[in-house]
Amino acid sequence: MKRNFLLYCCLMQILVACAPAPSWQVIHETEVTSGATYQVVLPAGWMRNPANKEALFISLDGPALQGITIQEASHHEAFKKIKGISTPDILPSELAELTLALTKNEFAASRVVLLKNTPALVAGHQGFRLHFKYETSKGLDYEGIITGFATSEQVYIIKYYGTSLHYFPRDLPVYEEVVQSFQVTGE
Amino acid sequence: MRQYPPLCRLRVSLLVLVIVLSACATSVKPYNSIENVQQTNRTDVRLWALADKFDEEISHTDRIYPDMELQAYLQGIIDRLYPDFLGSIRIQVFSATSLNAFALPNGSIYIHTALLARCDNEAQVAIILGHEAAHFVDRHSLRRVEHAKNSTAFANVLTLAGIPLAGPLLSISSMLGYSQKTESTADRISYERMILAGYDTQESVKIFRRLAEETKNMGKKEPFFFSTHPRMVERVESLNAMMKGNPPPGGDIGAETFLQKTAVVRIASMEEDLSMNRYKSVILLLGKSDSPPGYPEYFKYYLGEAYRLRNNAGDEEQALQAYQEAVVAAPEFAPTYRALGLYYLKKKDHENARQFLETYLQRAPDAGDQEYIRYYIDNLEKGEGL
């Protein structure tokens, strides 16, 4: 009996290990998705990566070519990676400053060049809009836009990137629609 | 006479053979002068090709700091240290916030802007450049590769001969970059070159002490430049011992020219640190002195920014004090007014906030963040604050 139980446990372990990672899910029709504290309309035809638990990530042609990420985090957690401190009274320009620092940190191997940093109204909240570019170690140029804002509880970041050639300009309107549709729930 | 079994005799013979062969193979000779700077075997040719490729690729990125005058000045320091290798050792300034410098096997040397910004004078940068050039002249890359190859071969046979633990131990040590002994050799060569070039060697200890202190205070692992070097404290002791055995005759420090040539890179490096939220290094650099050498009179503005970003208890007050001192020291420097305006905006002191933000825009009408400032001023005029 005990031996059978051990065999069963081993078998279960093997089966769990063999289980495929969750695959990309196609968004067939324009879809309203909810995060813990937000709601957003996702574009039809794009794909969502359910493996990404920290943020909502979607792409049309694959993460190497373009992607949109939506992140929500508490003030305490939002900039932990760079030991940055966000507070409920943070100014939009200060939030942009921390977000840029975080982005530079994420792309440490590349050189992030800021093209424009302006205030922006997102979901009725005063926030920021960063436009930047970077080059990978293999020489591929990317451009990105980050829109973000803070409420008294949370920090919201909506990020878009794509290869400078073709993908970034082509899918920028889609990103703008996603940003337009973004709403904080429970306010 | 005692007779050993045949297998044992074979093992001993193999061991002797490998020791002899590895001793022959590791005899990499240093370059004595520019005449014998050449690739001596296939490994060397490969190393040079890789280094050339790295140089080529890096030249197409924006990582090379675009200041030809500074580069020429640093090249002059290298040439003064190594006059017998004129044209063989080339220096480039690499835009990066880590405290690093490195040499390639083809004679290219890269020094990071952050490390350059930590030096106070020419003699201090000379010990660093001299050290890196020593890796090239003493051919440490080739030695390491040859040593790794031979160590593995040697270890395999030692395992055969019945000494199994030596293999992994030797393999690991050869994988950990330059050994402590190699780094000490580079320090010694650099120190001797400094004396010959007429630099004040006391400065070498000063810069190493400063870097050791920064390493300690940053509360993290040693910076990359030193991660494979003997620990900084040991290096300071080692340099002190060299000075005792070979008393320095004094010499050039070269502070004035150095500070002038590196003034822009010093500020750029600090701004880059702040833009990455690396406030600790800025507080460490500027927090101790009322007139740190090589920094402009408005340096307190950067100190205030570092306190603001750190945002610990009492940092708001420290930031305000630093901004106020910066305004007094350099009233024409616009960013301090913005910092003060934003400080008062958060404190809901709308009158002061508006006044300082307007002063900022008057002094810097083309500022990159003017849209934010105008938005804040508009809100203040509407009586909305934020």
XYZ file of C-alpha atoms in Angstrom:
573
model
C 0.000 0.000 0.000
C 2.768 2.387 1.077
C 4.797 1.427 -1.977
C 1.857 2.133 -4.285
C 1.339 5.497 -2.680
C 5.000 6.419 -3.262
C 4.755 5.286 -6.882
C 1.617 7.360 -7.300
C 3.378 10.441 -5.858
C 6.333 9.963 -8.202
C 3.996 9.561 -11.171
C 2.145 12.733 -10.251
C 5.428 14.620 -9.946
C 6.482 13.459 -13.405
C 3.124 14.354 -14.936
C 3.178 17.806 -13.363
C 6.709 18.366 -14.650
C 5.689 17.299 -18.146
C 2.640 19.570 -18.295
C 3.119 22.211 -21.006
C 3.448 25.851 -20.018
C 0.234 27.804 -20.619
C 0.227 28.856 -24.260
C -0.635 32.269 -25.711
C -4.329 32.997 -25.952
C -5.710 34.806 -28.971
C -8.091 37.664 -28.216
C -10.763 36.844 -30.812
C -12.994 39.834 -30.272
C -12.408 43.143 -28.596
C -12.397 42.165 -24.956
C -12.916 44.028 -21.720
C -10.452 42.741 -19.170
C -10.279 43.535 -15.515
C -7.241 43.693 -13.341
C -7.522 43.858 -9.569
C -8.304 47.578 -9.664
C -8.681 48.480 -13.346
C -10.585 47.697 -16.513
C -9.268 47.950 -20.064
C -10.373 47.055 -23.589
C -7.953 44.736 -25.371
C -7.604 44.729 -29.173
C -8.957 41.847 -31.219
C -6.379 39.649 -32.923
C -3.671 40.275 -30.365
C -2.430 37.534 -28.082
C -2.253 37.470 -24.339
C 0.459 35.669 -22.381
C -1.221 34.059 -19.364
C 2.154 32.987 -17.952
C 2.907 36.568 -17.028
C 1.415 36.879 -13.555
C 2.930 40.225 -12.587
C 1.355 42.188 -15.411
C -1.005 41.910 -18.330
C 1.058 41.431 -21.476
C -0.257 41.341 -25.040
C 1.457 41.214 -28.412
C 0.343 40.844 -32.029
C 3.423 39.426 -33.749
C 5.476 38.256 -30.760
C 7.368 39.879 -27.867
C 10.459 40.453 -30.001
C 8.516 42.774 -32.306
C 5.999 44.610 -30.146
C 4.113 44.424 -26.881
C 1.815 46.249 -24.495
C 2.167 45.748 -20.752
C -0.233 46.947 -18.086
C 0.955 46.958 -14.504
C -0.746 47.924 -11.270
C 1.169 48.072 -8.011
C 0.943 49.679 -4.616
C 3.112 52.732 -3.993
C 5.297 50.593 -1.778
C 5.874 47.887 -4.422
C 5.937 49.883 -7.653
C 9.600 50.921 -7.633
C 11.069 48.427 -5.203
C 13.513 47.135 -7.808
C 15.329 50.462 -7.861
C 14.760 51.276 -4.197
C 12.564 54.129 -5.351
C 9.859 55.514 -3.084
C 6.480 56.502 -4.413
C 3.917 58.180 -2.168
C 0.236 59.123 -2.613
C 1.233 62.785 -3.046
C 3.824 62.048 -5.742
C 3.872 64.618 -8.556
C 3.375 63.409 -12.151
C 6.884 64.596 -13.038
C 8.312 62.663 -10.092
C 6.412 59.549 -11.108
C 7.784 59.915 -14.637
C 11.282 60.282 -13.183
C 10.983 57.031 -11.200
C 9.443 55.185 -14.149
C 12.315 56.268 -16.382
C 14.823 55.112 -13.752
C 13.080 51.747 -13.610
C 13.102 51.490 -17.399
C 16.798 52.327 -17.557
C 17.395 49.675 -14.953
C 15.406 47.083 -16.912
C 17.341 47.819 -20.093
C 20.690 48.115 -18.340
C 22.499 46.468 -21.241
C 21.099 49.022 -23.684
C 21.181 52.757 -23.534
C 17.746 54.254 -23.036
C 17.425 57.673 -24.628
C 14.523 59.850 -23.540
C 12.854 61.565 -26.488
C 9.982 63.311 -24.742
C 8.527 63.548 -21.253
C 5.192 65.335 -20.946
C 2.225 65.483 -18.595
C -0.805 63.461 -19.699
C -4.349 62.916 -18.550
C -5.099 59.198 -18.205
C -8.431 57.821 -17.003
C -9.185 61.199 -15.507
C -5.953 61.266 -13.532
C -3.020 63.571 -14.098
C -0.072 61.484 -15.120
C 2.813 61.391 -17.557
C 3.826 60.138 -20.965
C 7.403 59.106 -21.717
C 8.650 58.500 -25.241
C 12.034 56.804 -25.440
C 14.232 54.677 -27.657
C 16.878 52.071 -27.092
C 19.139 49.785 -29.058
C 19.734 46.139 -28.223
C 23.228 44.686 -28.006
C 22.613 43.222 -31.463
C 21.935 46.642 -32.917
C 18.146 46.482 -33.260
C 16.403 49.811 -32.606
C 13.258 49.953 -30.509
C 10.974 52.771 -29.463
C 8.681 52.828 -26.497
C 5.968 54.867 -24.819
C 5.004 54.637 -21.170
C 1.887 56.272 -19.828
C 1.337 56.261 -16.111
C -0.392 57.833 -13.170
C -0.943 57.316 -9.478
C -3.991 57.299 -7.245
C -3.871 57.471 -3.483
C -3.531 53.674 -3.403
C -1.922 52.456 -6.597
C 0.514 53.215 -9.376
C -0.569 52.315 -12.933
C 1.853 51.887 -15.816
C 0.796 51.202 -19.424
C 3.834 50.456 -21.527
C 4.243 49.966 -25.269
C 7.319 49.066 -27.288
C 8.069 47.985 -30.819
C 10.902 47.879 -33.320
C 11.480 51.396 -34.647
C 11.239 50.027 -38.140
C 7.628 49.218 -39.053
C 6.096 47.794 -35.829
C 6.312 50.782 -33.444
C 4.591 53.301 -35.756
C 2.169 50.712 -37.136
C 0.751 49.623 -33.774
C 0.943 52.945 -31.950
C -2.770 53.723 -32.649
C -3.716 50.408 -31.013
C -1.802 51.414 -27.907
C -3.494 54.805 -27.866
C -6.889 53.037 -27.928
C -5.866 50.794 -25.044
C -4.804 53.857 -23.013
C -8.068 55.625 -23.887
C -10.093 52.663 -22.671
C -8.248 52.348 -19.363
C -10.348 52.902 -16.255
C -9.702 52.544 -12.565
C -12.464 50.493 -10.947
C -14.004 51.084 -7.534
C -13.309 54.809 -7.463
C 65.654 -1.423 -4.763
C 61.890 -1.382 -4.358
C 59.892 -2.402 -7.485
C 56.699 -0.382 -8.187
C 53.809 -2.076 -10.026
C 53.595 -1.185 -13.780
C 50.346 0.843 -13.443
C 51.838 2.995 -10.734
C 54.979 3.602 -12.830
C 52.789 4.617 -15.769
C 50.856 7.097 -13.598
C 54.064 8.663 -12.294
C 55.498 8.930 -15.810
C 52.303 10.567 -17.062
C 52.315 13.012 -14.195
C 55.920 14.029 -14.848
C 55.211 14.407 -18.577
C 52.225 16.654 -18.006
C 54.064 18.828 -15.506
C 56.907 19.304 -17.990
C 54.527 20.012 -20.887
C 52.387 22.460 -18.951
C 55.459 24.290 -17.722
C 56.572 24.711 -21.339
C 53.167 25.786 -22.578
C 52.566 28.492 -19.983
C 55.753 30.423 -20.740
C 53.933 33.458 -22.151
C 56.462 36.259 -22.362
C 55.417 39.836 -21.650
C 55.845 42.448 -24.352
C 59.107 44.289 -23.724
C 58.457 47.110 -26.139
C 56.434 48.020 -29.179
C 58.784 45.963 -31.404
C 57.609 42.644 -30.016
C 53.900 43.448 -29.771
C 52.647 40.614 -31.934
C 50.446 37.561 -31.794
C 52.568 34.542 -30.999
C 50.231 31.573 -31.366
C 46.779 30.602 -32.586
C 45.159 31.341 -29.232
C 46.690 34.794 -29.265
C 45.453 35.420 -32.816
C 41.942 34.408 -31.741
C 42.047 36.673 -28.692
C 43.158 39.658 -30.774
C 40.442 38.957 -33.341
C 37.802 38.861 -30.619
C 39.112 42.093 -29.125
C 39.136 43.782 -32.540
C 35.539 42.639 -33.068
C 34.523 44.067 -29.696
C 36.186 47.399 -30.574
C 34.415 47.447 -33.904
C 30.987 46.689 -32.460
C 31.274 49.127 -29.598
C 32.293 51.906 -31.987
C 28.884 51.604 -33.699
C 26.964 52.170 -30.473
C 26.539 55.388 -28.509
C 28.438 53.998 -25.515
C 31.707 55.734 -26.384
C 31.753 59.089 -24.607
C 31.935 61.652 -27.409
C 34.692 63.944 -26.120
C 37.753 63.735 -28.346
C 39.632 66.282 -26.257
C 39.196 64.188 -23.115
C 40.197 61.058 -24.981
C 43.351 62.728 -26.293
C 44.183 63.919 -22.789
C 43.813 60.416 -21.322
C 45.819 58.990 -24.217
C 48.561 61.411 -23.209
C 48.575 59.914 -19.692
C 48.871 56.381 -21.093
C 51.685 57.452 -23.429
C 53.491 59.107 -20.532
C 53.215 55.881 -18.497
C 54.151 53.604 -21.385
C 56.385 55.634 -23.740
C 57.862 52.370 -25.038
C 54.435 51.299 -26.345
C 53.387 54.440 -28.197
C 50.501 53.617 -30.521
C 49.973 50.111 -29.128
C 47.766 51.050 -26.199
C 44.606 52.999 -26.997
C 42.170 54.502 -24.527
C 38.421 55.062 -24.891
C 35.937 56.538 -22.420
C 32.890 54.316 -21.984
C 29.563 55.847 -20.855
C 28.463 53.791 -17.867
C 27.516 54.254 -14.228
C 29.490 51.302 -12.856
C 32.999 51.788 -11.473
C 34.857 49.871 -14.090
C 37.820 49.876 -16.418
C 39.094 47.042 -18.552
C 41.796 46.122 -21.030
C 41.491 43.942 -24.114
C 44.251 41.664 -25.386
C 44.791 43.907 -28.434
C 45.770 46.940 -26.340
C 42.396 48.692 -26.164
C 41.568 50.127 -22.770
C 38.133 51.349 -21.689
C 37.472 53.457 -18.613
C 33.894 54.061 -17.483
C 32.727 57.646 -17.028
C 31.721 56.876 -13.420
C 35.205 55.683 -12.471
C 36.804 58.661 -14.197
C 34.485 60.970 -12.264
C 35.699 59.489 -8.957
C 39.296 60.602 -9.588
C 40.522 63.975 -8.331
C 43.643 64.301 -10.434
C 45.834 62.885 -13.173
C 47.978 60.819 -10.794
C 44.862 59.013 -9.524
C 43.663 58.097 -12.981
C 47.240 57.137 -13.901
C 47.298 54.223 -11.419
C 44.046 52.890 -12.933
C 45.109 53.284 -16.564
C 48.587 51.977 -15.764
C 47.020 48.933 -14.132
C 44.848 48.169 -17.153
C 47.724 48.718 -19.580
C 49.787 46.294 -17.480
C 47.227 43.564 -18.244
C 47.976 44.119 -21.935
C 51.748 44.461 -21.682
C 52.076 41.450 -19.378
C 49.616 39.561 -21.633
C 47.327 38.459 -18.834
C 44.483 37.419 -21.153
C 46.705 34.971 -23.026
C 48.214 33.722 -19.773
C 44.763 33.101 -18.376
C 43.578 31.201 -21.432
C 46.764 29.138 -21.610
C 46.591 28.518 -17.896
C 42.954 27.389 -18.153
C 43.811 24.976 -20.968
C 46.782 23.530 -19.161
C 45.046 23.392 -15.815
C 42.275 21.252 -17.278
C 44.703 18.917 -18.985
C 46.822 18.791 -15.887
C 43.812 18.163 -13.680
C 42.560 15.328 -15.893
C 45.844 13.498 -15.613
C 46.094 14.186 -11.908
C 42.696 12.530 -11.586
C 44.048 9.578 -13.521
C 47.027 9.490 -11.227
C 44.719 9.224 -8.253
C 44.433 12.860 -7.035
C 40.801 13.611 -7.946
C 40.148 16.892 -6.120
C 42.762 18.969 -7.907
C 40.775 19.062 -11.175
C 37.678 21.061 -10.192
C 39.686 23.297 -7.908
C 42.075 24.361 -10.663
C 39.303 24.685 -13.248
C 37.288 26.970 -10.998
C 40.203 29.226 -10.130
C 41.064 29.687 -13.786
C 37.449 30.598 -14.554
C 37.350 33.407 -11.998
C 39.039 36.022 -14.138
C 42.444 37.313 -13.226
C 43.878 35.872 -10.069
C 44.830 37.963 -7.065
C 48.465 37.440 -7.979
C 47.880 38.730 -11.521
C 46.041 41.804 -10.253
C 48.809 42.491 -7.752
C 51.326 42.208 -10.575
C 49.344 44.785 -12.568
C 49.263 47.084 -9.520
C 53.029 46.751 -9.098
C 53.740 47.414 -12.789
C 51.444 50.449 -12.719
C 53.073 51.762 -9.551
C 56.562 51.435 -11.057
C 55.429 53.125 -14.254
C 53.984 55.993 -12.208
C 57.357 56.582 -10.567
C 59.166 56.472 -13.908
C 56.641 58.889 -15.407
C 57.083 61.285 -12.509
C 53.619 60.965 -10.925
C 53.016 61.260 -7.199
C 52.337 57.675 -6.097
C 50.677 58.806 -2.856
C 47.624 59.548 -4.995
C 47.279 55.883 -5.913
C 46.560 55.021 -2.287
C 44.083 57.911 -2.002
C 41.962 56.785 -4.946
C 42.015 53.144 -3.854
C 40.937 54.181 -0.340
C 38.089 56.233 -1.753
C 36.884 53.360 -3.938
C 37.141 50.964 -0.975
C 35.025 53.340 1.095
C 32.431 53.697 -1.650
C 32.271 49.941 -2.047
C 31.656 49.560 1.666
C 29.085 52.333 1.949
C 27.078 51.288 -1.095
C 26.219 48.222 0.977
C 26.492 45.776 -1.871
C 29.013 43.557 -3.557
C 32.144 45.247 -4.755
C 31.823 47.052 -8.081
C 32.589 44.987 -11.135
C 36.032 46.496 -11.622
C 37.091 45.035 -8.307
C 35.063 41.868 -8.186
C 37.931 39.843 -9.569
C 40.603 42.007 -8.022
C 42.100 41.542 -4.596
C 39.847 43.249 -2.159
C 40.387 46.979 -2.127
C 41.624 47.085 1.430
C 44.276 44.515 0.635
C 45.275 46.542 -2.394
C 45.658 49.677 -0.324
C 47.882 47.746 2.068
C 49.840 46.321 -0.832
C 50.412 49.817 -2.284
C 51.463 51.085 1.131
C 53.990 48.245 1.354
C 55.346 49.160 -2.093
C 55.791 52.747 -0.954
C 57.697 51.668 2.128
C 60.065 49.521 0.064
C 60.359 52.106 -2.681
C 59.779 55.543 -1.155
C 58.029 57.857 -3.591
C 60.054 60.897 -4.525
C 56.941 63.060 -4.797
C 55.968 64.032 -8.305
C 53.166 65.431 -10.430
C 49.577 65.335 -9.294
C 48.083 67.177 -12.247
C 44.888 68.273 -10.514
C 44.042 71.502 -12.325
C 44.155 70.224 -15.896
C 42.464 66.973 -14.935
C 39.551 68.702 -13.209
C 39.121 71.053 -16.125
C 39.168 68.242 -18.722
C 36.766 66.063 -16.742
C 34.362 68.792 -15.565
C 31.630 67.866 -18.039
C 31.941 64.118 -17.607
C 31.811 64.575 -13.825
C 28.416 66.294 -14.001
C 27.124 63.952 -16.721
C 28.048 60.946 -14.612
C 26.245 62.363 -11.574
C 23.138 63.228 -13.587
C 23.131 59.711 -15.003
C 23.386 58.307 -11.469
C 20.405 60.395 -10.367
C 18.405 59.471 -13.458
C 18.794 55.834 -12.449
C 17.829 56.560 -8.840
C 21.391 55.847 -7.670
C 21.258 58.548 -5.017
C 23.623 56.783 -2.609
C 26.738 57.381 -4.667
C 25.869 61.080 -5.069
C 25.369 61.538 -1.316
C 28.649 59.757 -0.719
C 30.466 61.954 -3.240
C 29.043 65.314 -2.233
C 27.710 64.911 1.281
C 30.986 65.192 3.108
C 32.629 68.274 1.746
C 31.659 71.912 1.374
C 33.790 72.224 -1.738
C 34.413 68.866 -3.408
C 37.181 69.316 -5.994
C 36.052 69.540 -9.587
C 32.378 70.232 -8.927
C 30.627 73.505 -9.793
C 29.406 75.905 -7.119
C 25.836 74.642 -7.584
C 26.814 71.077 -6.588
C 24.462 71.267 -3.597
C 21.565 71.109 -6.034
C 22.604 67.543 -6.928
C 23.002 66.706 -3.257
C 19.473 67.999 -2.625
C 18.148 65.866 -5.483
C 19.845 62.805 -4.001
C 18.233 63.442 -0.599
C 14.849 63.958 -2.255
C 15.127 60.641 -4.079
C 16.278 58.798 -0.955
C 13.326 60.222 0.971
C 14.293 58.864 4.375
C 13.202 60.562 7.585
C 14.763 64.026 7.649
C 15.741 63.952 3.972
C 13.135 66.549 2.980
C 14.736 69.070 5.317
C 18.227 68.134 4.134
C 17.119 68.542 0.522
C 15.605 71.960 1.222
C 18.766 73.127 2.956
C 20.916 71.897 0.067
C 18.713 73.679 -2.506
C 18.813 76.905 -0.505
C 22.601 76.752 -0.304
C 22.775 76.066 -4.056
C 20.660 79.149 -4.821
C 22.967 81.301 -2.726
C 26.129 79.797 -4.268
C 24.900 79.930 -7.871
C 21.817 82.147 -8.304
C 21.980 81.811 -12.104
C 21.589 78.011 -12.056
C 17.975 77.383 -13.076
C 17.253 73.765 -11.962
C 17.530 74.718 -8.285
C 14.477 76.987 -8.675
C 12.487 74.123 -10.151
C 13.530 71.866 -7.255
C 12.452 74.509 -4.741
C 9.185 75.107 -6.593
C 8.320 71.403 -6.553
C 9.307 71.188 -2.886
C 6.882 73.974 -1.951
C 4.200 72.556 -4.269
C 4.241 69.309 -2.325
C 4.209 71.271 0.920
C 1.113 73.113 -0.394
C 2.889 76.459 -0.009
C 1.372 77.699 -3.247
C 2.804 81.205 -3.231
C 6.413 80.077 -2.881
C 5.826 77.221 -5.318
C 4.508 79.536 -8.042
C 7.283 82.058 -7.506
C 10.102 79.513 -7.792
C 8.550 77.679 -10.746
C 8.117 80.949 -12.635
C 11.707 81.909 -11.889
C 12.774 78.537 -13.265
C 10.928 79.100 -16.539
C 12.307 82.628 -16.830
C 15.846 81.315 -16.474
C 15.343 78.184 -18.575
C 12.601 78.997 -21.106
C 13.545 76.023 -23.292
C 13.666 73.500 -20.454
C 12.723 69.962 -21.422
C 10.177 69.738 -18.616
C 8.492 73.096 -19.276
C 5.151 71.424 -20.046
C 5.030 69.998 -16.533
C 6.019 73.303 -14.985
C 3.397 75.249 -16.967
C 0.791 72.677 -15.954
C 1.734 73.096 -12.279
C 1.707 76.899 -12.554
C -1.697 76.837 -14.310
C -3.138 74.728 -11.535
C -1.665 77.010 -8.892
C -3.159 80.046 -10.600
C -6.539 78.336 -10.628
C -6.004 77.812 -6.915
C -6.111 74.047 -7.417
C -2.651 73.112 -6.246
C -2.241 69.590 -7.475
